[in-house]
PDB file of C-alpha atoms and ligand atoms in Angstrom:
ATOM      1  CA  UNK P   1     116.201  80.114  66.911  1.00  0.00           C
ATOM      2  CA  UNK P   2     114.009  79.105  69.665  1.00  0.00           C
ATOM      3  CA  UNK P   3     114.929  75.565  71.112  1.00  0.00           C
ATOM      4  CA  UNK P   4     112.709  72.723  69.568  1.00  0.00           C
ATOM      5  CA  UNK P   5     109.716  71.831  71.757  1.00  0.00           C
ATOM      6  CA  UNK P   6     109.893  68.211  72.825  1.00  0.00           C
ATOM      7  CA  UNK P   7     106.605  66.354  71.944  1.00  0.00           C
ATOM      8  CA  UNK P   8     104.532  65.005  74.511  1.00  0.00           C
ATOM      9  CA  UNK P   9     102.298  62.078  74.106  1.00  0.00           C
ATOM     10  CA  UNK P  10      99.833  61.602  76.691  1.00  0.00           C
ATOM     11  CA  UNK P  11      97.479  58.507  77.378  1.00  0.00           C
ATOM     12  CA  UNK P  12      94.087  59.475  78.534  1.00  0.00           C
ATOM     13  CA  UNK P  13      92.632  56.405  79.918  1.00  0.00           C
ATOM     14  CA  UNK P  14      89.362  58.015  80.769  1.00  0.00           C
ATOM     15  CA  UNK P  15      86.919  55.769  82.952  1.00  0.00           C
ATOM     16  CA  UNK P  16      88.644  52.562  81.971  1.00  0.00           C
ATOM     17  CA  UNK P  17      90.612  50.078  84.071  1.00  0.00           C
ATOM     18  CA  UNK P  18      90.389  49.136  87.676  1.00  0.00           C
ATOM     19  CA  UNK P  19      93.800  49.322  89.684  1.00  0.00           C
ATOM     20  CA  UNK P  20      94.616  45.688  88.943  1.00  0.00           C
ATOM     21  CA  UNK P  21      94.181  46.383  85.023  1.00  0.00           C
ATOM     22  CA  UNK P  22      96.091  49.549  85.614  1.00  0.00           C
ATOM     23  CA  UNK P  23      98.905  47.843  87.028  1.00  0.00           C
ATOM     24  CA  UNK P  24      99.075  45.264  84.227  1.00  0.00           C
ATOM     25  CA  UNK P  25      98.848  47.999  81.424  1.00  0.00           C
ATOM     26  CA  UNK P  26     101.567  50.173  82.769  1.00  0.00           C
ATOM     27  CA  UNK P  27     103.824  47.353  83.178  1.00  0.00           C
ATOM     28  CA  UNK P  28     103.242  46.324  79.422  1.00  0.00           C
ATOM     29  CA  UNK P  29     103.701  49.629  78.428  1.00  0.00           C
ATOM     30  CA  UNK P  30     106.985  50.059  80.257  1.00  0.00           C
ATOM     31  CA  UNK P  31     108.138  46.620  78.876  1.00  0.00           C
ATOM     32  CA  UNK P  32     107.129  47.734  75.618  1.00  0.00           C
ATOM     33  CA  UNK P  33     109.377  51.007  75.398  1.00  0.00           C
ATOM     34  CA  UNK P  34     112.976  50.792  75.445  1.00  0.00           C
ATOM     35  CA  UNK P  35     115.273  53.564  77.361  1.00  0.00           C
ATOM     36  CA  UNK P  36     116.161  55.317  74.110  1.00  0.00           C
ATOM     37  CA  UNK P  37     112.427  55.563  73.164  1.00  0.00           C
ATOM     38  CA  UNK P  38     112.382  58.350  75.484  1.00  0.00           C
ATOM     39  CA  UNK P  39     115.210  60.330  74.410  1.00  0.00           C
ATOM     40  CA  UNK P  40     113.127  62.773  71.877  1.00  0.00           C
ATOM     41  CA  UNK P  41     109.691  62.263  73.459  1.00  0.00           C
ATOM     42  CA  UNK P  42     107.933  62.749  76.910  1.00  0.00           C
ATOM     43  CA  UNK P  43     105.201  60.375  77.722  1.00  0.00           C
ATOM     44  CA  UNK P  44     102.327  60.877  80.175  1.00  0.00           C
ATOM     45  CA  UNK P  45      99.653  58.476  81.495  1.00  0.00           C
ATOM     46  CA  UNK P  46      96.441  59.625  82.825  1.00  0.00           C
ATOM     47  CA  UNK P  47      94.703  56.666  84.683  1.00  0.00           C
ATOM     48  CA  UNK P  48      91.477  57.144  86.728  1.00  0.00           C
ATOM     49  CA  UNK P  49      91.900  58.854  90.276  1.00  0.00           C
ATOM     50  CA  UNK P  50      91.626  55.028  91.855  1.00  0.00           C
ATOM     51  CA  UNK P  51      94.380  53.883  89.718  1.00  0.00           C
ATOM     52  CA  UNK P  52      97.127  56.641  90.461  1.00  0.00           C
ATOM     53  CA  UNK P  53      98.706  55.306  93.805  1.00  0.00           C
ATOM     54  CA  UNK P  54      99.247  51.815  91.884  1.00  0.00           C
ATOM     55  CA  UNK P  55     100.575  53.352  88.732  1.00  0.00           C
ATOM     56  CA  UNK P  56     102.915  55.779  90.741  1.00  0.00           C
ATOM     57  CA  UNK P  57     104.158  52.729  92.537  1.00  0.00           C
ATOM     58  CA  UNK P  58     105.205  50.879  89.511  1.00  0.00           C
ATOM     59  CA  UNK P  59     106.629  53.740  87.747  1.00  0.00           C
ATOM     60  CA  UNK P  60     108.705  54.551  90.660  1.00  0.00           C
ATOM     61  CA  UNK P  61     109.939  50.952  91.511  1.00  0.00           C
ATOM     62  CA  UNK P  62     111.067  50.343  88.054  1.00  0.00           C
ATOM     63  CA  UNK P  63     112.456  53.997  87.652  1.00  0.00           C
ATOM     64  CA  UNK P  64     110.187  54.138  84.361  1.00  0.00           C
ATOM     65  CA  UNK P  65     110.513  57.678  82.769  1.00  0.00           C
ATOM     66  CA  UNK P  66     106.616  58.022  82.073  1.00  0.00           C
ATOM     67  CA  UNK P  67     105.019  60.754  83.962  1.00  0.00           C
ATOM     68  CA  UNK P  68     102.000  60.421  85.927  1.00  0.00           C
ATOM     69  CA  UNK P  69      98.967  62.455  84.848  1.00  0.00           C
ATOM     70  CA  UNK P  70      95.323  63.109  86.018  1.00  0.00           C
ATOM     71  CA  UNK P  71      92.205  63.459  84.098  1.00  0.00           C
ATOM     72  CA  UNK P  72      90.640  66.400  86.147  1.00  0.00           C
ATOM     73  CA  UNK P  73      90.967  68.174  89.072  1.00  0.00           C
ATOM     74  CA  UNK P  74      88.729  70.144  91.378  1.00  0.00           C
ATOM     75  CA  UNK P  75      89.935  74.037  91.562  1.00  0.00           C
ATOM     76  CA  UNK P  76      89.715  74.335  95.531  1.00  0.00           C
ATOM     77  CA  UNK P  77      92.475  73.134  97.769  1.00  0.00           C
ATOM     78  CA  UNK P  78      90.134  71.571 100.093  1.00  0.00           C
ATOM     79  CA  UNK P  79      86.928  71.557 101.713  1.00  0.00           C
ATOM     80  CA  UNK P  80      83.179  70.378 101.393  1.00  0.00           C
ATOM     81  CA  UNK P  81      83.113  69.204  97.949  1.00  0.00           C
ATOM     82  CA  UNK P  82      81.939  65.740  98.250  1.00  0.00           C
ATOM     83  CA  UNK P  83      83.485  63.448  95.628  1.00  0.00           C
ATOM     84  CA  UNK P  84      86.232  65.672  94.371  1.00  0.00           C
ATOM     85  CA  UNK P  85      90.058  65.610  94.348  1.00  0.00           C
ATOM     86  CA  UNK P  86      91.964  68.569  94.778  1.00  0.00           C
ATOM     87  CA  UNK P  87      95.356  69.690  93.052  1.00  0.00           C
ATOM     88  CA  UNK P  88      97.392  69.383  96.361  1.00  0.00           C
ATOM     89  CA  UNK P  89      96.333  65.497  96.533  1.00  0.00           C
ATOM     90  CA  UNK P  90      97.530  64.938  93.050  1.00  0.00           C
ATOM     91  CA  UNK P  91     100.717  66.791  93.763  1.00  0.00           C
ATOM     92  CA  UNK P  92     101.381  64.342  96.496  1.00  0.00           C
ATOM     93  CA  UNK P  93     101.249  61.451  94.306  1.00  0.00           C
ATOM     94  CA  UNK P  94     103.794  62.902  92.054  1.00  0.00           C
ATOM     95  CA  UNK P  95     101.411  63.888  89.444  1.00  0.00           C
ATOM     96  CA  UNK P  96     102.910  65.758  86.707  1.00  0.00           C
ATOM     97  CA  UNK P  97     100.303  66.888  84.278  1.00  0.00           C
ATOM     98  CA  UNK P  98      96.580  67.226  84.935  1.00  0.00           C
ATOM     99  CA  UNK P  99      94.075  67.642  81.877  1.00  0.00           C
ATOM    100  CA  UNK P 100      91.614  69.977  82.286  1.00  0.00           C
ATOM    101  CA  UNK P 101      88.615  71.347  80.152  1.00  0.00           C
ATOM    102  CA  UNK P 102      88.498  67.795  78.256  1.00  0.00           C
ATOM    103  CA  UNK P 103      85.460  68.014  75.655  1.00  0.00           C
ATOM    104  CA  UNK P 104      83.653  65.303  77.534  1.00  0.00           C
ATOM    105  CA  UNK P 105      84.111  67.573  80.939  1.00  0.00           C
ATOM    106  CA  UNK P 106      82.755  70.635  79.166  1.00  0.00           C
ATOM    107  CA  UNK P 107      79.944  68.754  77.188  1.00  0.00           C
ATOM    108  CA  UNK P 108      78.943  66.149  79.933  1.00  0.00           C
ATOM    109  CA  UNK P 109      79.611  68.178  83.166  1.00  0.00           C
ATOM    110  CA  UNK P 110      78.831  71.628  81.982  1.00  0.00           C
ATOM    111  CA  UNK P 111      82.620  73.026  82.499  1.00  0.00           C
ATOM    112  CA  UNK P 112      82.893  76.540  81.293  1.00  0.00           C
ATOM    113  CA  UNK P 113      86.212  78.500  80.243  1.00  0.00           C
ATOM    114  CA  UNK P 114      85.869  80.218  83.629  1.00  0.00           C
ATOM    115  CA  UNK P 115      86.082  77.071  85.573  1.00  0.00           C
ATOM    116  CA  UNK P 116      88.786  75.727  83.158  1.00  0.00           C
ATOM    117  CA  UNK P 117      90.748  78.816  83.866  1.00  0.00           C
ATOM    118  CA  UNK P 118      90.322  78.241  87.744  1.00  0.00           C
ATOM    119  CA  UNK P 119      91.416  74.640  87.546  1.00  0.00           C
ATOM    120  CA  UNK P 120      94.611  75.452  85.418  1.00  0.00           C
ATOM    121  CA  UNK P 121      95.434  77.936  88.218  1.00  0.00           C
ATOM    122  CA  UNK P 122      94.987  75.298  90.869  1.00  0.00           C
ATOM    123  CA  UNK P 123      97.160  73.044  88.986  1.00  0.00           C
ATOM    124  CA  UNK P 124      99.901  75.662  88.295  1.00  0.00           C
ATOM    125  CA  UNK P 125      99.783  76.556  91.918  1.00  0.00           C
ATOM    126  CA  UNK P 126     100.986  73.137  92.806  1.00  0.00           C
ATOM    127  CA  UNK P 127     103.854  73.516  90.227  1.00  0.00           C
ATOM    128  CA  UNK P 128     102.043  70.742  87.788  1.00  0.00           C
ATOM    129  CA  UNK P 129     101.496  71.425  84.268  1.00  0.00           C
ATOM    130  CA  UNK P 130      97.863  71.586  83.027  1.00  0.00           C
ATOM    131  CA  UNK P 131      97.081  70.061  79.366  1.00  0.00           C
ATOM    132  CA  UNK P 132      94.228  72.684  78.407  1.00  0.00           C
ATOM    133  CA  UNK P 133      91.865  71.145  75.970  1.00  0.00           C
ATOM    134  CA  UNK P 134      90.058  73.168  73.327  1.00  0.00           C
ATOM    135  CA  UNK P 135      88.163  72.125  70.312  1.00  0.00           C
ATOM    136  CA  UNK P 136      85.065  72.772  68.201  1.00  0.00           C
ATOM    137  CA  UNK P 137      81.923  70.644  67.452  1.00  0.00           C
ATOM    138  CA  UNK P 138      81.255  69.530  63.915  1.00  0.00           C
ATOM    139  CA  UNK P 139      78.233  72.065  63.623  1.00  0.00           C
ATOM    140  CA  UNK P 140      80.811  74.969  64.673  1.00  0.00           C
ATOM    141  CA  UNK P 141      83.343  73.603  62.090  1.00  0.00           C
ATOM    142  CA  UNK P 142      80.607  73.341  59.278  1.00  0.00           C
ATOM    143  CA  UNK P 143      79.448  76.757  60.003  1.00  0.00           C
ATOM    144  CA  UNK P 144      82.838  78.242  59.512  1.00  0.00           C
ATOM    145  CA  UNK P 145      83.221  78.807  63.435  1.00  0.00           C
ATOM    146  CA  UNK P 146      85.815  76.682  64.317  1.00  0.00           C
ATOM    147  CA  UNK P 147      88.627  79.134  64.729  1.00  0.00           C
ATOM    148  CA  UNK P 148      86.533  81.871  66.466  1.00  0.00           C
ATOM    149  CA  UNK P 149      85.130  79.305  68.955  1.00  0.00           C
ATOM    150  CA  UNK P 150      88.925  77.808  69.802  1.00  0.00           C
ATOM    151  CA  UNK P 151      90.257  81.455  70.107  1.00  0.00           C
ATOM    152  CA  UNK P 152      87.404  82.368  72.793  1.00  0.00           C
ATOM    153  CA  UNK P 153      88.368  79.019  74.538  1.00  0.00           C
ATOM    154  CA  UNK P 154      92.010  79.856  74.547  1.00  0.00           C
ATOM    155  CA  UNK P 155      91.486  83.339  75.809  1.00  0.00           C
ATOM    156  CA  UNK P 156      89.032  82.413  78.411  1.00  0.00           C
ATOM    157  CA  UNK P 157      90.794  79.244  79.860  1.00  0.00           C
ATOM    158  CA  UNK P 158      94.298  81.003  79.884  1.00  0.00           C
ATOM    159  CA  UNK P 159      92.967  84.475  81.212  1.00  0.00           C
ATOM    160  CA  UNK P 160      95.239  86.225  83.755  1.00  0.00           C
ATOM    161  CA  UNK P 161      98.194  83.799  83.038  1.00  0.00           C
ATOM    162  CA  UNK P 162     101.744  85.433  82.562  1.00  0.00           C
ATOM    163  CA  UNK P 163     103.545  85.013  79.492  1.00  0.00           C
ATOM    164  CA  UNK P 164     106.271  82.857  81.015  1.00  0.00           C
ATOM    165  CA  UNK P 165     103.651  80.715  82.481  1.00  0.00           C
ATOM    166  CA  UNK P 166     101.709  80.247  79.040  1.00  0.00           C
ATOM    167  CA  UNK P 167     105.153  79.380  77.413  1.00  0.00           C
ATOM    168  CA  UNK P 168     105.407  76.251  79.697  1.00  0.00           C
ATOM    169  CA  UNK P 169     101.831  74.907  79.259  1.00  0.00           C
ATOM    170  CA  UNK P 170     100.377  72.233  77.367  1.00  0.00           C
ATOM    171  CA  UNK P 171      97.183  72.980  75.153  1.00  0.00           C
ATOM    172  CA  UNK P 172      95.547  70.306  73.462  1.00  0.00           C
ATOM    173  CA  UNK P 173      93.585  70.896  70.168  1.00  0.00           C
ATOM    174  CA  UNK P 174      90.810  68.073  70.225  1.00  0.00           C
ATOM    175  CA  UNK P 175      88.159  68.802  67.599  1.00  0.00           C
ATOM    176  CA  UNK P 176      85.132  67.232  69.557  1.00  0.00           C
ATOM    177  CA  UNK P 177      83.881  65.371  66.131  1.00  0.00           C
ATOM    178  CA  UNK P 178      87.087  63.568  66.122  1.00  0.00           C
ATOM    179  CA  UNK P 179      87.129  62.168  69.606  1.00  0.00           C
ATOM    180  CA  UNK P 180      86.367  58.454  70.133  1.00  0.00           C
ATOM    181  CA  UNK P 181      84.731  58.482  66.526  1.00  0.00           C
ATOM    182  CA  UNK P 182      87.434  57.081  64.214  1.00  0.00           C
ATOM    183  CA  UNK P 183      87.411  60.366  62.478  1.00  0.00           C
ATOM    184  CA  UNK P 184      90.697  62.257  62.462  1.00  0.00           C
ATOM    185  CA  UNK P 185      90.968  65.926  61.359  1.00  0.00           C
ATOM    186  CA  UNK P 186      93.411  65.824  58.436  1.00  0.00           C
ATOM    187  CA  UNK P 187      96.897  66.594  59.122  1.00  0.00           C
ATOM    188  CA  UNK P 188      96.674  69.903  57.277  1.00  0.00           C
ATOM    189  CA  UNK P 189      93.523  70.834  59.137  1.00  0.00           C
ATOM    190  CA  UNK P 190      95.125  69.858  62.627  1.00  0.00           C
ATOM    191  CA  UNK P 191      98.071  71.951  61.553  1.00  0.00           C
ATOM    192  CA  UNK P 192      95.966  75.006  60.428  1.00  0.00           C
ATOM    193  CA  UNK P 193      94.062  74.864  63.867  1.00  0.00           C
ATOM    194  CA  UNK P 194      97.430  74.361  65.790  1.00  0.00           C
ATOM    195  CA  UNK P 195      99.229  77.162  63.888  1.00  0.00           C
ATOM    196  CA  UNK P 196      96.060  79.348  64.670  1.00  0.00           C
ATOM    197  CA  UNK P 197      96.372  78.645  68.456  1.00  0.00           C
ATOM    198  CA  UNK P 198      99.985  79.312  68.303  1.00  0.00           C
ATOM    199  CA  UNK P 199      99.349  82.643  66.749  1.00  0.00           C
ATOM    200  CA  UNK P 200      96.738  83.594  69.183  1.00  0.00           C
ATOM    201  CA  UNK P 201      99.202  82.755  72.150  1.00  0.00           C
ATOM    202  CA  UNK P 202     101.803  84.958  70.278  1.00  0.00           C
ATOM    203  CA  UNK P 203      99.305  87.985  69.821  1.00  0.00           C
ATOM    204  CA  UNK P 204      98.248  87.756  73.684  1.00  0.00           C
ATOM    205  CA  UNK P 205     101.368  86.546  75.419  1.00  0.00           C
ATOM    206  CA  UNK P 206     104.204  87.191  73.214  1.00  0.00           C
ATOM    207  CA  UNK P 207     106.568  85.498  70.942  1.00  0.00           C
ATOM    208  CA  UNK P 208     108.411  83.552  73.676  1.00  0.00           C
ATOM    209  CA  UNK P 209     105.276  82.002  75.072  1.00  0.00           C
ATOM    210  CA  UNK P 210     104.465  81.017  71.321  1.00  0.00           C
ATOM    211  CA  UNK P 211     107.626  79.363  70.846  1.00  0.00           C
ATOM    212  CA  UNK P 212     107.446  77.527  74.298  1.00  0.00           C
ATOM    213  CA  UNK P 213     103.689  76.469  74.484  1.00  0.00           C
ATOM    214  CA  UNK P 214     103.328  72.765  73.398  1.00  0.00           C
ATOM    215  CA  UNK P 215     100.284  72.128  71.402  1.00  0.00           C
ATOM    216  CA  UNK P 216      98.993  68.422  71.095  1.00  0.00           C
ATOM    217  CA  UNK P 217      96.558  67.234  68.574  1.00  0.00           C
ATOM    218  CA  UNK P 218      94.074  64.632  70.074  1.00  0.00           C
ATOM    219  CA  UNK P 219      91.070  62.988  68.070  1.00  0.00           C
ATOM    220  CA  UNK P 220      91.222  59.515  67.047  1.00  0.00           C
ATOM    221  CA  UNK P 221      95.156  59.238  66.943  1.00  0.00           C
ATOM    222  CA  UNK P 222      96.528  55.784  66.255  1.00  0.00           C
ATOM    223  CA  UNK P 223      99.628  54.168  65.283  1.00  0.00           C
ATOM    224  CA  UNK P 224      98.644  54.616  61.550  1.00  0.00           C
ATOM    225  CA  UNK P 225      97.940  58.290  61.435  1.00  0.00           C
ATOM    226  CA  UNK P 226     100.399  59.356  64.257  1.00  0.00           C
ATOM    227  CA  UNK P 227     103.641  59.746  62.057  1.00  0.00           C
ATOM    228  CA  UNK P 228     102.092  61.990  59.628  1.00  0.00           C
ATOM    229  CA  UNK P 229     100.105  64.178  62.354  1.00  0.00           C
ATOM    230  CA  UNK P 230     103.389  64.569  64.229  1.00  0.00           C
ATOM    231  CA  UNK P 231     105.275  65.667  61.357  1.00  0.00           C
ATOM    232  CA  UNK P 232     103.371  68.941  61.097  1.00  0.00           C
ATOM    233  CA  UNK P 233     105.593  71.858  62.672  1.00  0.00           C
ATOM    234  CA  UNK P 234     102.739  73.364  65.066  1.00  0.00           C
ATOM    235  CA  UNK P 235     101.832  69.813  66.241  1.00  0.00           C
ATOM    236  CA  UNK P 236     103.799  68.970  69.527  1.00  0.00           C
ATOM    237  CA  UNK P 237     102.579  65.652  70.601  1.00  0.00           C
ATOM    238  CA  UNK P 238      99.362  63.843  70.930  1.00  0.00           C
ATOM    239  CA  UNK P 239      96.562  63.261  73.335  1.00  0.00           C
ATOM    240  CA  UNK P 240      95.437  59.785  72.849  1.00  0.00           C
ATOM    241  CA  UNK P 241      92.220  58.325  74.185  1.00  0.00           C
ATOM    242  CA  UNK P 242      91.139  54.625  72.903  1.00  0.00           C
ATOM    243  CA  UNK P 243      94.297  53.733  71.507  1.00  0.00           C
ATOM    244  CA  UNK P 244      96.121  54.641  74.881  1.00  0.00           C
ATOM    245  CA  UNK P 245      94.309  51.504  76.333  1.00  0.00           C
ATOM    246  CA  UNK P 246      96.381  48.994  74.284  1.00  0.00           C
ATOM    247  CA  UNK P 247      99.921  49.253  75.318  1.00  0.00           C
ATOM    248  CA  UNK P 248     101.337  48.158  72.159  1.00  0.00           C
ATOM    249  CA  UNK P 249      99.474  50.571  70.143  1.00  0.00           C
ATOM    250  CA  UNK P 250     100.362  53.440  72.490  1.00  0.00           C
ATOM    251  CA  UNK P 251     104.230  52.716  72.449  1.00  0.00           C
ATOM    252  CA  UNK P 252     103.992  52.576  68.563  1.00  0.00           C
ATOM    253  CA  UNK P 253     102.460  56.343  68.745  1.00  0.00           C
ATOM    254  CA  UNK P 254     105.234  57.137  71.427  1.00  0.00           C
ATOM    255  CA  UNK P 255     107.565  55.984  68.595  1.00  0.00           C
ATOM    256  CA  UNK P 256     106.004  57.610  65.784  1.00  0.00           C
ATOM    257  CA  UNK P 257     109.423  58.724  64.626  1.00  0.00           C
ATOM    258  CA  UNK P 258     110.304  55.155  63.800  1.00  0.00           C
ATOM    259  CA  UNK P 259     107.599  55.095  61.118  1.00  0.00           C
ATOM    260  CA  UNK P 260     107.911  58.451  59.678  1.00  0.00           C
ATOM    261  CA  UNK P 261     109.079  58.294  55.884  1.00  0.00           C
TER     262      UNK P 261
HETATM  263  C1  PEP B   1      90.603  62.058  74.216  1.00  0.00           C
HETATM  264  O1  PEP B   1      90.313  61.215  74.914  1.00  0.00           O
HETATM  265  O2  PEP B   1      91.406  63.076  74.406  1.00  0.00           O
HETATM  266  C2  PEP B   1      90.804  61.536  72.823  1.00  0.00           C
HETATM  267  C3  PEP B   1      91.238  62.191  71.783  1.00  0.00           C
HETATM  268  O3  PEP B   1      90.090  60.174  72.448  1.00  0.00           O
HETATM  269  P1  PEP B   1      90.234  59.290  71.279  1.00  0.00           P
HETATM  270  O4  PEP B   1      91.716  59.152  70.883  1.00  0.00           O
HETATM  271  O5  PEP B   1      89.771  58.105  71.486  1.00  0.00           O
HETATM  272  O6  PEP B   1      89.699  59.956  70.285  1.00  0.00           O
END
């Protein structure tokens, strides 16, 4: 029997909170969670770049077991790339997880699977863990192309990675039509796609990689729907946008087990 995968609950703050607000939010979140709440779950927060140092300072000063995350990264280590942030810079701030290929980056900034792959490699080269996002549009789902779209994103975004590396990754299945819309995939649909992703990983990288990779669900996760989603066998956590801005809501999502029937 493979060891159970520890769920990872990640809060993507997107372009919200200046560094003063970020300090308040992380302090409230740390206060809302008890030490035992971290026993069976990993937690990460992904503030904007300008807040990372402030949040890092709070987490370290109070010894809070929340991992620091980033929302994006440039694929090169350094150079003439005005406005960009590199993986070594994030690593120096004790960042553990970096989201790559979020649908907003793919849709609004034209990021391709090839670029997402380069970013994932850059993150791995600095001993951080990429959270690689995949997901279909509503049009693709209605046309019966959701599984094919996700399959090509998984293959393209993880191209060239070794099986043991893939086994340590985090993938996030985020149907684009469910992000920030209040629409959630049903837990059955989310489970079906996450199982599909795990199958794909097994076919391309082997059984150990499939057993180890953590697959988050993202798309309007709230305290009310988290317990049901997290009960699904192939859903290993959540990537949370809107609800992560409210420390009490996010703490309830982290504590989804308390609300499971
Ligand atoms: C996200 O930003 O990845 C996300 C899933 O957002 P929301 O929870 O607001 O739908």
